[in-house]
XYZ file of C-alpha atoms in Angstrom:
169
model
C 0.000 0.000 0.000
C 2.937 2.377 0.725
C 4.273 1.868 -2.787
C 0.871 2.656 -4.313
C 0.592 5.855 -2.259
C 4.078 6.928 -3.377
C 3.199 6.321 -7.039
C -0.061 8.222 -6.614
C 1.740 11.243 -5.083
C 4.315 11.217 -7.900
C 1.564 10.934 -10.518
C -0.456 13.819 -9.075
C 2.702 15.934 -8.818
C 3.616 15.269 -12.457
C 0.131 16.197 -13.641
C -0.194 19.389 -11.576
C 3.401 20.550 -12.052
C 4.844 19.138 -15.249
C 8.584 19.106 -15.816
C 10.079 22.109 -17.575
C 13.073 21.345 -19.756
C 15.411 24.267 -20.328
C 16.318 24.358 -24.009
C 17.862 27.844 -24.211
C 21.590 27.286 -24.768
C 22.488 30.715 -23.301
C 21.227 29.581 -19.901
C 23.923 26.927 -19.779
C 26.667 29.401 -20.677
C 25.810 31.760 -17.810
C 27.555 31.077 -14.522
C 27.052 32.592 -11.110
C 30.625 33.521 -10.280
C 32.423 36.818 -9.718
C 34.115 36.732 -13.133
C 30.804 36.353 -14.924
C 29.262 39.179 -12.926
C 32.221 41.448 -13.650
C 31.959 40.599 -17.376
C 28.258 41.496 -17.384
C 29.008 44.810 -15.648
C 31.786 45.532 -18.137
C 29.551 44.778 -21.144
C 26.785 46.969 -19.709
C 29.252 49.808 -19.066
C 30.690 49.412 -22.557
C 27.241 49.587 -24.092
C 26.402 52.636 -21.950
C 29.673 54.284 -22.883
C 29.079 53.758 -26.598
C 25.565 55.183 -26.245
C 26.917 58.231 -24.405
C 29.564 58.764 -27.082
C 26.924 58.826 -29.773
C 25.004 61.481 -27.861
C 28.005 63.678 -27.106
C 30.513 64.593 -29.785
C 33.321 65.914 -27.623
C 34.587 64.583 -24.322
C 37.481 66.046 -22.412
C 39.960 64.055 -20.408
C 40.317 65.131 -16.824
C 43.677 65.431 -15.081
C 43.319 61.918 -13.743
C 42.984 60.681 -17.336
C 39.454 59.383 -16.702
C 36.574 60.188 -18.984
C 34.228 62.678 -17.370
C 30.888 61.119 -16.639
C 32.238 57.593 -16.940
C 33.723 55.686 -14.066
C 35.955 52.757 -14.792
C 36.233 50.279 -11.951
C 39.163 48.183 -10.959
C 38.923 45.642 -8.179
C 42.146 45.660 -6.225
C 42.683 43.166 -3.457
C 45.710 43.122 -1.212
C 46.373 39.941 0.730
C 48.831 39.991 3.594
C 50.248 36.891 5.237
C 52.194 37.096 8.463
C 54.934 34.758 9.596
C 56.994 34.806 12.775
C 60.709 34.919 11.938
C 62.603 31.711 12.670
C 64.889 33.334 15.254
C 61.921 34.736 17.232
C 60.085 32.879 19.976
C 56.485 32.283 18.842
C 55.257 31.791 22.380
C 52.322 29.667 23.432
C 49.739 31.332 21.161
C 51.965 32.161 18.173
C 50.582 34.972 15.998
C 47.455 35.077 18.163
C 49.404 36.326 21.176
C 48.753 39.911 22.285
C 52.253 41.073 21.357
C 52.154 39.796 17.794
C 48.595 41.012 17.220
C 49.635 44.446 18.438
C 52.532 44.419 15.946
C 50.166 43.424 13.117
C 47.755 46.180 14.158
C 50.500 48.817 14.116
C 51.817 47.623 10.747
C 48.366 47.726 9.128
C 47.679 51.182 10.579
C 50.984 52.472 9.144
C 50.129 50.900 5.792
C 46.662 52.493 5.674
C 47.975 55.893 6.739
C 50.499 56.014 3.870
C 50.150 58.553 1.068
C 49.719 55.990 -1.731
C 47.016 54.148 0.200
C 45.134 57.403 0.795
C 45.331 58.349 -2.899
C 43.951 54.953 -3.877
C 41.183 55.088 -1.262
C 40.121 58.578 -2.318
C 39.325 57.206 -5.761
C 36.763 54.744 -4.380
C 33.049 55.397 -4.028
C 31.687 56.449 -0.649
C 29.852 53.159 -0.207
C 33.108 51.211 -0.654
C 35.232 53.565 1.433
C 35.062 51.503 4.684
C 36.503 48.507 2.836
C 39.419 50.650 1.765
C 39.879 52.673 4.958
C 39.620 49.751 7.384
C 40.007 46.745 5.141
C 38.995 43.268 6.181
C 41.451 42.114 8.788
C 41.484 39.963 11.886
C 42.850 42.824 13.999
C 39.842 44.956 13.022
C 37.601 42.416 14.696
C 39.860 41.904 17.691
C 40.337 45.648 18.375
C 36.961 47.292 17.617
C 36.188 50.871 18.587
C 33.265 51.196 21.014
C 30.479 53.546 19.932
C 28.784 55.256 22.864
C 25.580 57.145 22.141
C 24.276 59.713 24.557
C 25.164 59.907 28.211
C 25.622 56.137 28.599
C 28.923 54.645 29.612
C 28.232 51.258 28.059
C 28.857 51.112 24.285
C 25.784 50.375 22.209
C 27.728 49.169 19.157
C 31.213 48.427 17.883
C 33.024 49.679 14.785
C 35.428 47.060 13.472
C 38.262 49.427 12.568
C 41.175 48.261 14.797
C 40.810 51.523 16.720
C 40.192 49.877 20.083
C 42.706 49.970 22.906
C 42.505 46.338 23.957
C 41.566 43.130 22.203
C 38.242 41.455 22.748
C 38.498 38.341 24.858
């Protein structure tokens, strides 16, 4: 009887919701990865740029050598890996010890405060600025800045910017 019930459920399901077979070849060529998304954005921007060029005869180059009205995007990622020198004592916790994390924090703050970093960050959109200013780093999460609103002493939120004085436990 269980087998008959299973067949009946399958039969009713096939009648009420028949199978749809995708026959459009373009659907199989589209992938859901970052490269595909970036290609789609590039093709859209290229099409928009060509449309804008047809509408406007003359375009001037700005000092930064970017076309006015058009923004070209470059995704720049910087990956840093830290290693304790062989002649140094790693200690019980290795890179996760307070001393080494403090050194990493100071190094990343010096890196982000450099002139070249600031020039690069100033070219980013406002919505992406926190990713450039603070970056995505372990020390940002370990040393957050407390945000205190009003007369309270207890912080109501944390900003993960490595601006805190001591690491979270």
